[in-house]
Short mmCIF file of C-alpha atoms and ligand atoms in Angstrom, two decimals:
data_model
loop_
_atom_site.label_atom_id
_atom_site.label_comp_id
_atom_site.label_asym_id
_atom_site.label_seq_id
_atom_site.Cartn_x
_atom_site.Cartn_y
_atom_site.Cartn_z
CA MET A 1 11.85 -8.93 -38.33
CA LYS A 2 8.57 -7.28 -39.18
CA HIS A 3 8.69 -3.84 -40.79
CA ASP A 4 7.51 -1.78 -37.79
CA GLU A 5 9.74 -3.62 -35.33
CA LEU A 6 12.79 -3.14 -37.55
CA PHE A 7 12.09 0.56 -38.13
CA ALA A 8 11.56 1.07 -34.37
CA LEU A 9 14.91 -0.58 -33.62
CA LEU A 10 16.74 1.49 -36.26
CA ARG A 11 15.15 4.67 -34.87
CA ARG A 12 15.96 3.78 -31.26
CA ARG A 13 19.61 3.13 -32.14
CA GLY A 14 19.83 6.41 -34.05
CA VAL A 15 20.47 4.71 -37.41
CA LEU A 16 17.75 6.75 -39.15
CA TRP A 17 14.57 8.68 -38.46
CA PRO A 18 12.00 10.78 -40.34
CA SER A 19 13.27 14.21 -41.40
CA ALA A 20 11.72 17.18 -39.59
CA GLU A 21 10.54 14.70 -36.94
CA ILE A 22 9.70 17.44 -34.43
CA TYR A 23 7.21 18.84 -36.98
CA GLY A 24 5.60 15.45 -37.48
CA GLY A 25 7.97 14.33 -40.25
CA ALA A 26 8.10 15.07 -43.98
CA GLN A 27 6.74 12.28 -46.18
CA GLY A 28 9.39 10.35 -48.04
CA LEU A 29 12.34 12.13 -46.37
CA TYR A 30 14.65 10.45 -43.83
CA ASP A 31 17.80 11.48 -41.96
CA TYR A 32 20.66 9.17 -41.04
CA GLY A 33 22.15 9.37 -37.56
CA PRO A 34 25.75 8.51 -36.66
CA LEU A 35 25.44 4.75 -37.18
CA GLY A 36 23.36 5.08 -40.35
CA ALA A 37 25.59 7.75 -41.89
CA ALA A 38 28.73 5.69 -41.22
CA LEU A 39 27.13 2.52 -42.59
CA LYS A 40 25.96 4.37 -45.70
CA ARG A 41 29.46 5.77 -46.32
CA ARG A 42 30.99 2.30 -46.01
CA LEU A 43 28.34 0.80 -48.30
CA GLU A 44 29.18 3.45 -50.90
CA GLU A 45 32.91 2.70 -50.49
CA ALA A 46 32.26 -1.05 -50.91
CA TRP A 47 30.20 -0.39 -54.07
CA SER A 48 32.99 1.83 -55.49
CA ALA A 49 35.73 -0.69 -54.65
CA TRP A 50 33.86 -3.48 -56.43
CA PHE A 51 32.47 -1.77 -59.51
CA LEU A 52 35.33 0.65 -60.19
CA GLY A 53 37.56 -2.39 -59.59
CA LEU A 54 36.19 -3.93 -62.80
CA SER A 55 38.42 -1.74 -65.00
CA PRO A 56 41.19 0.87 -64.66
CA ASP A 57 39.13 2.98 -67.11
CA TYR A 58 36.17 3.32 -64.73
CA HIS A 59 36.21 6.56 -62.74
CA ARG A 60 34.01 8.32 -60.22
CA ILE A 61 33.01 11.97 -60.61
CA GLU A 62 31.03 14.32 -58.39
CA PRO A 63 28.62 16.47 -60.40
CA ALA A 64 26.18 19.22 -59.42
CA GLU A 65 22.74 17.77 -58.67
CA ILE A 66 20.68 20.40 -60.52
CA LEU A 67 19.91 19.94 -64.21
CA PRO A 68 18.99 22.83 -66.57
CA GLU A 69 15.64 22.31 -68.30
CA ALA A 70 17.30 21.66 -71.69
CA VAL A 71 18.92 18.54 -70.21
CA VAL A 72 15.71 16.92 -68.95
CA ARG A 73 13.90 17.89 -72.15
CA ALA A 74 16.56 16.11 -74.21
CA SER A 75 16.73 13.09 -71.87
CA GLY A 76 12.97 12.55 -72.17
CA HIS A 77 12.27 13.08 -68.46
CA LEU A 78 10.14 16.18 -69.02
CA GLU A 79 7.81 14.17 -71.22
CA ASN A 80 8.05 10.62 -69.92
CA PHE A 81 9.12 10.58 -66.28
CA THR A 82 5.59 10.20 -64.99
CA ASP A 83 3.48 7.89 -62.84
CA PRO A 84 -0.27 7.56 -63.35
CA GLU A 85 -2.04 9.47 -60.58
CA VAL A 86 -5.63 8.98 -59.48
CA THR A 87 -7.34 11.54 -57.23
CA CYS A 88 -10.44 11.19 -55.13
CA GLU A 89 -13.10 13.69 -56.27
CA ALA A 90 -14.57 13.74 -52.75
CA CYS A 91 -11.56 14.16 -50.40
CA HIS A 92 -8.88 15.11 -53.01
CA ALA A 93 -6.42 12.47 -51.75
CA ALA A 94 -3.96 11.38 -54.50
CA PHE A 95 -2.83 7.82 -55.19
CA ARG A 96 -0.53 5.97 -57.58
CA ALA A 97 -2.76 3.91 -59.84
CA ASP A 98 -0.54 0.81 -59.44
CA THR A 99 -0.77 1.05 -55.64
CA LEU A 100 -4.57 1.26 -55.81
CA LEU A 101 -4.60 -1.80 -58.03
CA GLU A 102 -1.84 -3.85 -56.42
CA LYS A 103 -4.18 -6.26 -54.55
CA VAL A 104 -6.32 -7.01 -57.59
CA ARG A 105 -3.54 -6.82 -60.18
CA PRO A 106 -0.22 -7.98 -58.66
CA GLU A 107 1.50 -8.05 -62.06
CA GLY A 108 1.39 -4.22 -62.09
CA ILE A 109 0.31 -1.78 -64.77
CA ASP A 110 3.54 -1.16 -66.69
CA GLY A 111 2.78 -0.67 -70.37
CA LEU A 112 -0.94 0.11 -69.94
CA SER A 113 -2.37 3.40 -71.18
CA SER A 114 -4.24 5.77 -68.83
CA ALA A 115 -7.50 4.75 -70.53
CA GLN A 116 -6.81 1.05 -69.92
CA ILE A 117 -5.93 1.69 -66.27
CA GLY A 118 -9.12 3.75 -65.87
CA GLU A 119 -11.10 0.85 -67.35
CA ILE A 120 -9.63 -1.60 -64.81
CA LEU A 121 -10.34 0.81 -61.92
CA ARG A 122 -13.98 1.06 -63.03
CA ALA A 123 -14.37 -2.68 -63.58
CA GLN A 124 -12.97 -3.41 -60.12
CA GLN A 125 -15.32 -0.81 -58.57
CA LEU A 126 -12.48 0.47 -56.40
CA ARG A 127 -13.12 3.08 -53.71
CA CYS A 128 -10.93 5.80 -52.25
CA PRO A 129 -8.72 4.19 -49.54
CA SER A 130 -8.94 7.43 -47.49
CA CYS A 131 -12.67 8.25 -47.45
CA GLY A 132 -14.39 5.30 -49.18
CA SER A 133 -15.89 7.39 -51.98
CA PRO A 134 -16.36 5.60 -55.35
CA GLU A 135 -15.64 8.93 -57.14
CA LEU A 136 -12.09 8.31 -58.42
CA SER A 137 -10.69 10.41 -61.28
CA VAL A 138 -9.37 8.94 -64.50
CA PRO A 139 -5.60 8.37 -64.19
CA ARG A 140 -3.41 11.20 -65.44
CA PRO A 141 0.36 11.34 -65.85
CA PHE A 142 2.07 13.07 -62.92
CA ASN A 143 5.67 14.19 -63.54
CA LEU A 144 7.92 13.10 -60.68
CA MET A 145 10.60 15.76 -61.04
CA PHE A 146 11.04 18.63 -58.61
CA GLY A 147 11.25 21.83 -60.66
CA LEU A 148 13.10 24.93 -59.49
CA ASP A 149 13.27 28.60 -60.31
CA PHE A 150 16.89 29.00 -61.28
CA GLY A 151 18.52 32.36 -60.69
CA PRO A 152 16.99 35.63 -59.50
CA THR A 153 14.72 36.42 -62.44
CA GLY A 154 12.59 33.29 -61.98
CA LYS A 155 12.55 32.92 -65.76
CA GLU A 156 15.02 30.02 -66.02
CA ARG A 157 13.83 26.56 -65.08
CA ALA A 158 15.96 23.77 -63.66
CA TYR A 159 15.25 20.42 -61.98
CA LEU A 160 16.71 18.41 -59.12
CA GLN A 161 18.24 15.37 -60.81
CA PRO A 162 15.77 12.48 -60.91
CA GLU A 163 18.63 9.99 -61.49
CA THR A 164 22.39 10.37 -61.16
CA ALA A 165 22.89 8.83 -64.63
CA GLN A 166 22.28 12.08 -66.52
CA ALA A 167 25.36 13.69 -64.97
CA SER A 168 27.56 10.97 -66.46
CA TYR A 169 26.12 11.54 -69.96
CA LEU A 170 26.74 15.27 -69.58
CA ALA A 171 30.33 14.57 -68.48
CA PHE A 172 31.08 12.06 -71.25
CA ALA A 173 32.61 14.52 -73.76
CA ARG A 174 34.89 16.06 -71.13
CA MET A 175 35.90 12.66 -69.74
CA TRP A 176 36.71 11.48 -73.27
CA ASP A 177 38.93 14.51 -73.83
CA VAL A 178 40.82 14.13 -70.55
CA GLY A 179 41.04 10.32 -70.79
CA ARG A 180 42.89 7.82 -72.91
CA HIS A 181 40.58 7.94 -75.93
CA ARG A 182 39.51 4.36 -75.59
CA LEU A 183 36.39 2.41 -74.90
CA PRO A 184 34.95 1.05 -72.69
CA LEU A 185 34.98 4.12 -70.48
CA GLY A 186 33.10 4.03 -67.18
CA ILE A 187 31.73 7.08 -65.33
CA ALA A 188 30.29 6.51 -61.87
CA VAL A 189 28.27 8.87 -59.68
CA ILE A 190 27.10 8.38 -56.13
CA GLY A 191 24.65 11.11 -55.30
CA LYS A 192 21.12 12.12 -54.42
CA ALA A 193 18.21 11.57 -56.76
CA TYR A 194 15.01 13.52 -56.15
CA ARG A 195 11.54 12.31 -57.13
CA ASN A 196 8.24 13.78 -56.07
CA GLU A 197 6.76 10.32 -55.45
CA ILE A 198 2.95 10.36 -55.33
CA ALA A 199 2.86 7.89 -52.47
CA PRO A 200 6.13 7.54 -50.52
CA ARG A 201 6.10 4.43 -48.34
CA GLN A 202 8.00 1.61 -46.69
CA VAL A 203 10.57 4.03 -45.21
CA LEU A 204 13.67 3.74 -47.45
CA PHE A 205 11.85 2.05 -50.34
CA ARG A 206 9.95 4.87 -51.89
CA MET A 207 11.62 8.10 -50.82
CA ARG A 208 11.50 11.58 -52.29
CA ALA A 209 15.24 12.15 -51.82
CA PHE A 210 17.46 9.08 -51.98
CA THR A 211 20.98 8.07 -52.93
CA GLN A 212 21.86 6.18 -56.07
CA ALA A 213 25.22 4.66 -56.97
CA GLU A 214 25.31 4.31 -60.74
CA LEU A 215 28.03 3.30 -63.16
CA GLN A 216 27.54 4.16 -66.84
CA ILE A 217 29.81 2.12 -69.08
CA PHE A 218 30.24 3.63 -72.56
CA PHE A 219 31.25 0.99 -75.08
CA ASP A 220 31.65 0.21 -78.75
CA PRO A 221 28.59 -1.87 -79.71
CA GLU A 222 30.74 -3.82 -82.20
CA SER A 223 33.21 -4.94 -79.57
CA PHE A 224 32.92 -5.00 -75.79
CA PRO A 225 35.48 -7.58 -74.66
CA VAL A 226 34.91 -8.87 -71.12
CA PRO A 227 36.77 -11.52 -69.08
CA PHE A 228 33.82 -13.91 -69.37
CA ASP A 229 35.82 -16.93 -68.14
CA ARG A 230 35.80 -15.38 -64.68
CA VAL A 231 32.01 -15.79 -64.47
CA ARG A 232 31.28 -18.60 -66.97
CA ALA A 233 30.26 -21.10 -64.27
CA GLU A 234 28.51 -18.54 -62.03
CA ARG A 235 25.00 -19.70 -61.04
CA LEU A 236 22.48 -16.95 -61.76
CA PRO A 237 18.92 -16.95 -60.33
CA VAL A 238 16.82 -15.61 -63.22
CA LEU A 239 13.12 -15.12 -63.86
CA ARG A 240 12.86 -14.58 -67.61
CA VAL A 241 10.12 -12.79 -69.49
CA GLY A 242 7.37 -15.21 -70.42
CA PRO A 243 4.61 -16.89 -68.49
CA ARG A 244 5.34 -15.43 -65.07
CA SER A 245 3.64 -13.02 -62.71
CA ARG A 246 5.01 -10.17 -60.59
CA GLY A 247 4.44 -12.36 -57.52
CA GLU A 248 6.64 -14.50 -55.35
CA GLU A 249 7.85 -17.00 -57.93
CA SER A 250 11.23 -18.59 -57.34
CA PRO A 251 13.86 -18.03 -60.01
CA GLU A 252 15.43 -20.69 -62.17
CA VAL A 253 19.14 -21.08 -61.47
CA VAL A 254 21.21 -21.22 -64.67
CA SER A 255 24.89 -20.75 -65.40
CA ALA A 256 26.19 -17.55 -66.98
CA GLU A 257 27.36 -19.66 -69.90
CA GLU A 258 23.83 -21.05 -70.51
CA LEU A 259 22.33 -17.56 -70.39
CA VAL A 260 24.55 -16.59 -73.30
CA ARG A 261 24.50 -19.87 -75.23
CA THR A 262 20.79 -20.70 -75.05
CA GLY A 263 19.36 -17.62 -73.37
CA GLY A 264 20.19 -15.25 -76.21
CA LEU A 265 21.80 -12.55 -74.07
CA PRO A 266 25.04 -10.81 -75.05
CA GLU A 267 28.20 -11.92 -73.22
CA PHE A 268 29.02 -8.40 -72.02
CA TYR A 269 25.56 -8.14 -70.44
CA VAL A 270 25.68 -11.51 -68.66
CA TYR A 271 29.22 -10.81 -67.43
CA HIS A 272 28.03 -7.64 -65.67
CA LEU A 273 24.92 -9.39 -64.35
CA ALA A 274 27.20 -12.02 -62.79
CA GLU A 275 29.57 -9.46 -61.26
CA THR A 276 26.50 -7.70 -59.84
CA VAL A 277 25.18 -10.91 -58.26
CA ARG A 278 28.61 -11.56 -56.76
CA PHE A 279 28.55 -8.12 -55.18
CA TYR A 280 25.18 -8.69 -53.49
CA ARG A 281 26.02 -12.26 -52.44
CA ASP A 282 29.77 -12.29 -51.73
CA VAL A 283 30.36 -8.69 -50.64
CA LEU A 284 27.11 -7.66 -48.95
CA GLY A 285 26.50 -11.23 -47.74
CA TYR A 286 22.88 -11.54 -48.94
CA PRO A 287 21.86 -15.23 -48.99
CA ALA A 288 22.04 -16.63 -52.55
CA GLU A 289 18.51 -18.06 -52.19
CA ALA A 290 17.08 -14.58 -51.41
CA ILE A 291 18.27 -13.07 -54.71
CA ARG A 292 16.51 -13.14 -58.07
CA LEU A 293 17.14 -11.39 -61.37
CA PHE A 294 13.79 -10.29 -62.74
CA GLU A 295 13.77 -9.65 -66.47
CA LYS A 296 11.51 -6.80 -67.59
CA SER A 297 9.54 -7.18 -70.81
CA GLU A 298 9.46 -4.48 -73.49
CA SER A 299 6.30 -2.92 -72.04
CA GLU A 300 7.61 -3.09 -68.45
CA ARG A 301 11.06 -1.65 -69.11
CA ALA A 302 12.04 1.97 -68.54
CA PHE A 303 11.57 3.96 -71.75
CA TYR A 304 15.32 4.07 -72.50
CA ASN A 305 16.17 0.36 -72.02
CA LYS A 306 16.79 -2.47 -74.51
CA ILE A 307 17.53 -5.14 -71.88
CA GLN A 308 16.68 -4.80 -68.19
CA PHE A 309 17.04 -7.24 -65.30
CA ASP A 310 16.12 -5.90 -61.87
CA VAL A 311 18.05 -7.29 -58.92
CA GLU A 312 15.38 -8.29 -56.43
CA VAL A 313 15.96 -9.57 -52.91
CA HIS A 314 13.46 -11.31 -50.67
CA LEU A 315 12.97 -9.20 -47.54
CA GLU A 316 10.93 -10.41 -44.59
CA SER A 317 10.21 -6.88 -43.36
CA LEU A 318 8.58 -5.96 -46.67
CA GLY A 319 6.88 -9.30 -47.26
CA GLY A 320 8.48 -10.39 -50.54
CA TYR A 321 10.92 -9.68 -53.35
CA LYS A 322 11.97 -6.02 -53.66
CA GLU A 323 14.01 -4.27 -56.34
CA LEU A 324 17.34 -3.05 -54.97
CA GLY A 325 19.18 -2.34 -58.22
CA ALA A 326 19.31 -3.25 -61.88
CA VAL A 327 21.45 -3.76 -64.97
CA HIS A 328 20.19 -1.64 -67.89
CA TYR A 329 21.34 -1.85 -71.49
CA ARG A 330 20.40 1.66 -72.69
CA GLY A 331 21.74 1.41 -76.26
CA ASP A 332 22.77 4.79 -77.69
CA TYR A 333 19.56 6.45 -76.47
CA ASP A 334 21.25 8.83 -74.05
CA LEU A 335 24.17 10.08 -76.13
CA GLY A 336 21.82 10.31 -79.12
CA ARG A 337 19.31 12.47 -77.25
CA HIS A 338 22.01 14.70 -75.76
CA SER A 339 23.74 15.06 -79.15
CA GLU A 340 20.45 16.36 -80.55
CA GLY A 341 19.59 18.46 -77.51
CA SER A 342 22.98 20.14 -77.10
CA GLY A 343 23.91 20.38 -80.77
CA ARG A 344 27.25 18.74 -79.91
CA ASP A 345 27.90 15.45 -81.66
CA LEU A 346 28.83 12.98 -78.92
CA SER A 347 30.35 10.47 -81.34
CA VAL A 348 33.96 9.59 -80.63
CA HIS A 349 36.93 8.41 -82.65
CA PRO A 350 38.74 5.70 -80.68
CA THR A 351 42.34 5.07 -81.69
CA GLY A 352 42.42 2.60 -84.59
CA ARG A 353 38.60 2.52 -85.06
CA PRO A 354 36.15 4.47 -87.21
CA PRO A 355 34.06 7.15 -85.44
CA LEU A 356 31.06 5.79 -83.55
CA ARG A 357 28.43 6.73 -81.02
CA PRO A 358 29.00 4.64 -77.85
CA ASN A 359 26.28 2.51 -76.31
CA VAL A 360 25.66 2.55 -72.56
CA LEU A 361 25.43 -0.25 -70.02
CA GLU A 362 24.16 1.08 -66.71
CA LEU A 363 24.70 -0.64 -63.35
CA THR A 364 22.35 1.04 -60.90
CA PHE A 365 22.21 0.50 -57.13
CA GLY A 366 19.83 2.04 -54.60
CA VAL A 367 22.01 2.85 -51.58
CA ASP A 368 19.13 3.46 -49.13
CA ARG A 369 17.19 0.36 -50.18
CA ASN A 370 20.34 -1.71 -49.70
CA LEU A 371 20.97 -0.17 -46.31
CA TRP A 372 17.49 -1.34 -45.33
CA ALA A 373 18.24 -4.79 -46.80
CA LEU A 374 21.41 -5.00 -44.71
CA ALA A 375 19.24 -4.48 -41.66
CA ASP A 376 16.50 -6.86 -42.79
CA LEU A 377 18.90 -9.69 -43.69
CA HIS A 378 21.63 -9.33 -41.06
CA LEU A 379 19.96 -7.81 -37.97
CA GLY A 380 17.97 -10.07 -35.70
CA LYS A 381 17.74 -12.25 -32.62
CA ASP A 382 20.58 -14.69 -32.05
CA GLY A 383 19.53 -16.53 -28.89
CA GLU A 384 18.87 -13.89 -26.25
CA ARG A 385 20.87 -11.19 -28.00
CA THR A 386 20.07 -8.95 -30.94
CA ARG A 387 23.04 -9.01 -33.30
CA TRP A 388 23.66 -7.11 -36.53
CA LYS A 389 25.93 -9.48 -38.44
CA LEU A 390 27.21 -6.90 -40.89
CA PRO A 391 30.29 -7.78 -42.95
CA ALA A 392 33.13 -6.27 -40.85
CA PHE A 393 34.18 -3.72 -43.51
CA LEU A 394 30.66 -2.23 -43.47
CA ALA A 395 30.36 -1.89 -39.71
CA PRO A 396 30.00 1.72 -38.52
CA VAL A 397 32.25 0.91 -35.53
CA ALA A 398 34.94 -1.69 -36.23
CA VAL A 399 36.02 -2.22 -32.63
CA GLY A 400 34.59 -1.34 -29.23
CA VAL A 401 37.29 -0.65 -26.64
CA PHE A 402 36.34 -1.24 -23.00
CA PRO A 403 38.17 -0.83 -19.71
CA LEU A 404 37.28 -3.66 -17.32
CA ILE A 405 37.24 -1.07 -14.48
CA GLU A 406 37.10 2.56 -15.59
CA LYS A 407 39.18 4.04 -12.76
CA ASP A 408 42.00 1.49 -13.19
CA HIS A 409 42.03 0.79 -16.92
CA GLY A 410 40.20 3.77 -18.43
CA SER A 411 43.17 5.87 -19.46
CA PHE A 412 44.93 2.93 -21.17
CA ALA A 413 41.71 1.99 -23.01
CA ARG A 414 41.06 5.59 -24.10
CA ALA A 415 44.60 5.87 -25.44
CA LEU A 416 44.21 2.53 -27.24
CA ALA A 417 40.95 3.66 -28.91
CA HIS A 418 42.67 6.88 -29.96
CA ASP A 419 45.68 5.02 -31.41
CA LEU A 420 43.39 2.68 -33.35
CA ARG A 421 41.47 5.62 -34.81
CA ALA A 422 44.77 7.31 -35.71
CA ALA A 423 45.68 4.09 -37.55
CA GLY A 424 42.45 4.36 -39.57
CA ILE A 425 40.43 1.79 -37.58
CA PRO A 426 37.01 3.12 -36.46
CA ALA A 427 37.22 2.44 -32.71
CA GLN A 428 34.79 3.54 -30.01
CA TYR A 429 35.57 3.75 -26.31
CA ASP A 430 32.78 2.66 -23.94
CA ASP A 431 32.91 2.41 -20.16
CA ALA A 432 29.18 2.63 -19.32
CA SER A 433 27.57 -0.27 -17.39
CA SER A 434 28.67 -3.94 -17.27
CA ILE A 435 30.91 -5.60 -19.86
CA GLY A 436 27.93 -7.81 -20.87
CA LYS A 437 25.78 -4.76 -21.60
CA ARG A 438 28.60 -3.12 -23.56
CA TYR A 439 28.93 -6.27 -25.69
CA ALA A 440 25.15 -6.25 -26.23
CA ARG A 441 25.17 -2.60 -27.38
CA MET A 442 28.03 -3.26 -29.78
CA ASP A 443 26.39 -6.47 -31.12
CA GLU A 444 23.22 -4.54 -31.91
CA ALA A 445 25.23 -1.80 -33.67
CA GLY A 446 26.97 -4.40 -35.84
CA THR A 447 30.46 -3.94 -34.29
CA PRO A 448 32.45 -7.04 -35.31
CA PHE A 449 35.13 -6.83 -32.60
CA CYS A 450 35.44 -5.72 -28.98
CA VAL A 451 38.56 -5.51 -26.84
CA THR A 452 38.74 -5.32 -23.07
CA VAL A 453 41.65 -3.79 -21.18
CA ASP A 454 42.25 -5.30 -17.72
CA GLY A 455 44.84 -5.53 -14.94
CA ALA A 456 47.16 -7.83 -16.92
CA THR A 457 47.27 -5.33 -19.81
CA ILE A 458 48.42 -2.54 -17.49
CA ALA A 459 50.90 -4.73 -15.60
CA ASP A 460 52.68 -5.75 -18.81
CA GLY A 461 52.89 -2.17 -20.17
CA PRO A 462 51.93 -0.60 -23.54
CA GLU A 463 54.49 -2.61 -25.59
CA GLN A 464 53.84 -6.08 -24.12
CA GLY A 465 50.34 -5.75 -22.63
CA THR A 466 47.62 -7.98 -24.06
CA VAL A 467 43.88 -7.32 -24.31
CA THR A 468 40.92 -9.70 -24.68
CA LEU A 469 39.72 -9.63 -28.29
CA ARG A 470 36.17 -10.90 -28.73
CA ALA A 471 34.54 -11.63 -32.12
CA ARG A 472 30.85 -10.74 -32.48
CA ASP A 473 29.64 -13.75 -34.48
CA SER A 474 31.60 -16.64 -32.95
CA ARG A 475 31.89 -14.96 -29.53
CA ALA A 476 35.38 -16.52 -29.39
CA GLN A 477 37.83 -14.69 -27.12
CA GLU A 478 41.63 -14.60 -27.25
CA ARG A 479 44.48 -12.55 -25.81
CA VAL A 480 46.19 -10.30 -28.34
CA PRO A 481 49.00 -7.74 -27.76
CA ALA A 482 47.41 -4.27 -27.74
CA ALA A 483 50.24 -3.02 -29.95
CA ALA A 484 49.38 -5.64 -32.62
CA LEU A 485 45.64 -4.91 -32.78
CA ALA A 486 45.61 -2.49 -35.73
CA ALA A 487 47.56 -4.91 -37.95
CA ARG A 488 45.38 -7.79 -36.80
CA LEU A 489 42.06 -6.07 -37.58
CA ARG A 490 42.91 -4.12 -40.73
CA PRO A 491 42.51 -7.00 -43.24
CA PHE A 492 38.89 -7.47 -42.12
CA LEU A 493 38.06 -3.82 -42.72
CA VAL A 494 38.97 -3.49 -46.38
CA PRO A 495 36.10 -3.94 -48.87
CA PRO A 496 36.78 -6.75 -51.37
CA LEU A 497 37.74 -6.19 -55.01
CA PRO A 498 36.38 -8.38 -57.81
CA PRO A 499 38.47 -11.59 -57.94
CA GLY A 500 41.04 -11.63 -60.71
CA ALA A 501 40.67 -7.90 -61.40
N1 LIG B 601 19.28 5.49 -63.76
C1 LIG B 601 18.30 4.46 -63.78
C2 LIG B 601 17.30 4.63 -62.72
O1 LIG B 601 17.24 5.64 -62.06
P1 LIG B 601 15.40 3.39 -61.44
O2 LIG B 601 14.91 1.98 -61.54
O3 LIG B 601 14.41 4.48 -61.56
O4 LIG B 601 16.52 3.53 -62.57
C3 LIG B 601 17.38 2.82 -59.84
O5 LIG B 601 16.20 3.57 -60.09
C4 LIG B 601 17.42 2.37 -58.38
O6 LIG B 601 17.22 3.50 -57.51
C5 LIG B 601 16.31 1.39 -58.01
O7 LIG B 601 16.69 0.05 -58.31
C6 LIG B 601 16.19 1.61 -56.52
O8 LIG B 601 17.15 0.85 -55.82
C7 LIG B 601 16.50 3.10 -56.36
N2 LIG B 601 15.25 3.88 -56.24
C8 LIG B 601 14.44 4.27 -57.25
N3 LIG B 601 13.41 5.02 -56.79
C9 LIG B 601 13.57 5.09 -55.44
C10 LIG B 601 12.84 5.72 -54.39
N4 LIG B 601 11.76 6.47 -54.63
N5 LIG B 601 13.29 5.59 -53.11
C11 LIG B 601 14.42 4.86 -52.85
N6 LIG B 601 15.14 4.26 -53.81
C12 LIG B 601 14.74 4.36 -55.09
#
């Protein structure tokens, strides 16, 4: 589906809409309605089940989302977390330099200095996209963090967290003390990140407040054993650094084993890359041919990374490959900076090993971007009907419960929906309009199952009565005892764990 059509459908169904819509909206801010909020929760649960399922020593915490200034000074965000901004001298509109240049320079501007970017802008004779003036400023670094006055005096500064990762570094010492004193130790956070993006756009793709799910794995750089045999034969779609552009090139598919043996990447890194691909492909159901792992060169990588592959997925609504997550090898940058900044040495002494400063492998996942991808890749026309073929465990409503005739079968169907909810199955009662229209509404909302209560159900009583169970994707129908429904549906509603874990 095209971008505007998809956004209109999501808005109409109450999945999401611009924040402060009645005031004309607030750029880069979106609210989730009932379907969107439920889908987002289930996506977060599926991410946790998979990635925390990789080790019993990976745990999720819930930190505060405000960082004191000392933290972002030490992390480097105060100095480095900037985008080059260009303003129009005539109308004062502001633009990201890479957005201004994206048509003439699709490979982007990562690694270029402000002077070099200014040179390219001049050479291309670009004009202001808002008013057409040729008077564009030289690019200057614009810090993306939202700063706050902290406390009543206004003298203390703090910042809304620009990434959830920092909270895990701050928690490391405490988690080490309360844990089993062994590495690897994983600390996961799912929470909001706030960035004052110069040019928010493409709805959930460049937001000013968005949700990240990030796992920081702290490990001994001398020894990070992983069950590599589990992924050895996994086919990974990679686009390596080298002669390639930022465009629409297809990846080369190579095995995990080859990436280590001839590709020069560490086993621990490739193992996590493979588990990440499995999550996108086997859990979220993204087509294998839509996924590519885009390696970032030294000048393109974030300032803290030693190895970085972005997980990109081809999305029709956004016209190409888009970054939805990444695997970052951050070395000991973070614990080193926070050791210096806090004055507390964040080295550890694992049992049976000399003291060391752990390295960090970060698995980052943009929850909102993936929610959009789930709509782009799974929601669309299927014959006459619009169907959202979400994996069942992600569906906001697992089962629609309908009475064939409200006055005769309504009370049984209402009680059935209630019993299913009490058994932990998200069920929704619906008696409005024809059965066909109720199926259509549920198909569009991604509901994988519907049941219809009819005369035979009532005649046979609550213990023996059967209902018609209809599956969204196959449209197959069968009679199932109402009393057996919860047990029948439950296995479909549990997010998968990594195989062999
Ligand atoms: N801790 C590492 C980090 O924050 P990042 O590449 O800046 O790295 C990680 O962000 C993920 O967060 C991205 O892959 C993307 O999915 C999501 N993300 C980043 N900026 C975003 C924005 N402005 N709006 C929505 N999602 C965003």
